[in-house]
Amino acid sequence: MQAALKAFESWSRISTGERASVLLAAAEIIRNRKFEFCAWLTYETGKNWAEADADVGETIDFLEFYAREALRLATAKPAIQYPGERDELHYIPLGVGAVIPPWNFPSPLWRA
């Protein structure tokens, strides 16, 4: 968390497009080295090949999904306009957070 808080200072000023490109680049690296990442998951977690392949595929899907969602949400959407007002909706970076969902699975990202 401390490293993420420190990185937030500069990362929060990077455009959404650049942030999304980092996620898409990571997805491409994993896609190109999928066999290797599957092998590492099989070796390190004892997963069978089918499960490792599914987990690596899901990692790629997550990276691409969140990159595209960030781009979609970065576009200003029309807010409800009341007479005499010109309202806009913009998302801004607020800070660092962490979530460990119950469906968490090992990700080979640290090997990239």
Short mmCIF file of C-alpha atoms in Angstrom, two decimals:
data_model
loop_
_atom_site.label_atom_id
_atom_site.label_comp_id
_atom_site.label_asym_id
_atom_site.label_seq_id
_atom_site.Cartn_x
_atom_site.Cartn_y
_atom_site.Cartn_z
CA MET A 1 0.00 0.00 0.00
CA GLN A 2 2.83 2.40 0.80
CA ALA A 3 4.39 1.92 -2.64
CA ALA A 4 1.00 2.42 -4.28
CA LEU A 5 0.40 5.62 -2.29
CA LYS A 6 3.79 6.97 -3.35
CA ALA A 7 3.19 6.06 -7.00
CA PHE A 8 -0.29 7.64 -6.86
CA GLU A 9 1.26 11.12 -6.75
CA SER A 10 2.53 10.85 -10.33
CA TRP A 11 0.26 8.09 -11.64
CA SER A 12 -2.88 10.13 -10.92
CA ARG A 13 -1.69 12.78 -13.40
CA ILE A 14 -1.19 10.32 -16.25
CA SER A 15 -3.94 10.35 -18.85
CA THR A 16 -6.53 7.61 -18.90
CA GLY A 17 -5.36 6.62 -22.36
CA GLU A 18 -1.81 6.06 -21.16
CA ARG A 19 -2.99 4.10 -18.12
CA ALA A 20 -5.22 1.92 -20.29
CA SER A 21 -2.32 1.32 -22.68
CA VAL A 22 -0.25 -0.08 -19.78
CA LEU A 23 -3.01 -2.62 -19.02
CA LEU A 24 -3.42 -3.51 -22.69
CA ALA A 25 0.35 -3.92 -23.09
CA ALA A 26 0.44 -6.26 -20.07
CA ALA A 27 -2.42 -8.29 -21.60
CA GLU A 28 -0.48 -8.54 -24.87
CA ILE A 29 2.69 -9.71 -23.10
CA ILE A 30 0.76 -12.42 -21.29
CA ARG A 31 -1.07 -13.45 -24.47
CA ASN A 32 2.25 -13.79 -26.33
CA ARG A 33 3.79 -15.80 -23.46
CA LYS A 34 0.67 -17.71 -22.41
CA PHE A 35 2.33 -21.13 -22.56
CA GLU A 36 5.09 -19.94 -20.22
CA PHE A 37 2.63 -18.39 -17.75
CA CYS A 38 0.51 -21.56 -17.75
CA ALA A 39 3.64 -23.58 -17.02
CA TRP A 40 4.54 -21.33 -14.08
CA LEU A 41 1.06 -21.63 -12.59
CA THR A 42 1.16 -25.40 -12.98
CA TYR A 43 4.60 -25.56 -11.39
CA GLU A 44 4.03 -23.09 -8.55
CA THR A 45 0.41 -23.71 -7.58
CA GLY A 46 -0.09 -27.32 -8.60
CA LYS A 47 -2.96 -26.46 -10.93
CA ASN A 48 -3.65 -28.78 -13.79
CA TRP A 49 -3.04 -27.36 -17.27
CA ALA A 50 -6.73 -26.66 -18.01
CA GLU A 51 -7.11 -24.61 -14.83
CA ALA A 52 -3.85 -22.74 -15.44
CA ASP A 53 -4.94 -21.97 -18.99
CA ALA A 54 -8.28 -20.66 -17.72
CA ASP A 55 -6.61 -18.49 -15.05
CA VAL A 56 -4.14 -16.99 -17.51
CA GLY A 57 -6.96 -16.33 -19.97
CA GLU A 58 -8.99 -14.67 -17.24
CA THR A 59 -6.01 -12.49 -16.32
CA ILE A 60 -5.85 -11.30 -19.93
CA ASP A 61 -9.61 -10.69 -19.96
CA PHE A 62 -9.49 -8.69 -16.71
CA LEU A 63 -6.67 -6.47 -17.96
CA GLU A 64 -8.47 -5.75 -21.23
CA PHE A 65 -11.85 -5.26 -19.57
CA TYR A 66 -10.58 -2.72 -17.04
CA ALA A 67 -8.56 -0.86 -19.68
CA ARG A 68 -11.63 -0.49 -21.89
CA GLU A 69 -13.87 0.42 -18.96
CA ALA A 70 -11.43 3.15 -17.93
CA LEU A 71 -11.53 4.56 -21.46
CA ARG A 72 -15.33 4.39 -21.53
CA LEU A 73 -15.69 6.10 -18.16
CA ALA A 74 -13.12 8.78 -19.02
CA THR A 75 -15.45 10.30 -21.60
CA ALA A 76 -17.60 13.03 -20.06
CA LYS A 77 -21.24 12.01 -19.93
CA PRO A 78 -24.13 14.44 -20.10
CA ALA A 79 -25.42 15.09 -16.62
CA ILE A 80 -28.97 16.12 -15.79
CA GLN A 81 -29.30 19.73 -16.86
CA TYR A 82 -31.49 22.08 -14.87
CA PRO A 83 -32.48 25.50 -16.19
CA GLY A 84 -29.58 27.93 -15.88
CA GLU A 85 -27.00 25.20 -15.24
CA ARG A 86 -24.36 23.55 -17.39
CA ASP A 87 -23.37 20.40 -15.53
CA GLU A 88 -20.66 17.88 -16.46
CA LEU A 89 -19.61 14.59 -14.93
CA HIS A 90 -15.90 13.72 -14.72
CA TYR A 91 -14.23 10.90 -12.80
CA ILE A 92 -11.10 11.88 -10.90
CA PRO A 93 -8.49 9.73 -9.16
CA LEU A 94 -9.10 9.79 -5.40
CA GLY A 95 -6.51 7.43 -3.98
CA VAL A 96 -5.34 3.89 -3.50
CA GLY A 97 -7.48 0.95 -2.51
CA ALA A 98 -7.19 -2.80 -2.27
CA VAL A 99 -9.74 -5.54 -2.73
CA ILE A 100 -9.25 -9.27 -2.24
CA PRO A 101 -12.40 -10.87 -3.64
CA PRO A 102 -13.42 -14.39 -2.63
CA TRP A 103 -12.93 -15.55 -6.24
CA ASN A 104 -9.30 -14.45 -6.29
CA PHE A 105 -6.98 -16.65 -8.33
CA PRO A 106 -3.22 -16.67 -8.86
CA SER A 107 -2.05 -14.32 -11.57
CA PRO A 108 1.20 -14.73 -13.47
CA LEU A 109 1.68 -10.96 -13.83
CA TRP A 110 4.65 -10.77 -11.49
CA ARG A 111 6.60 -12.99 -13.91
CA ALA A 112 6.20 -10.52 -16.81
#
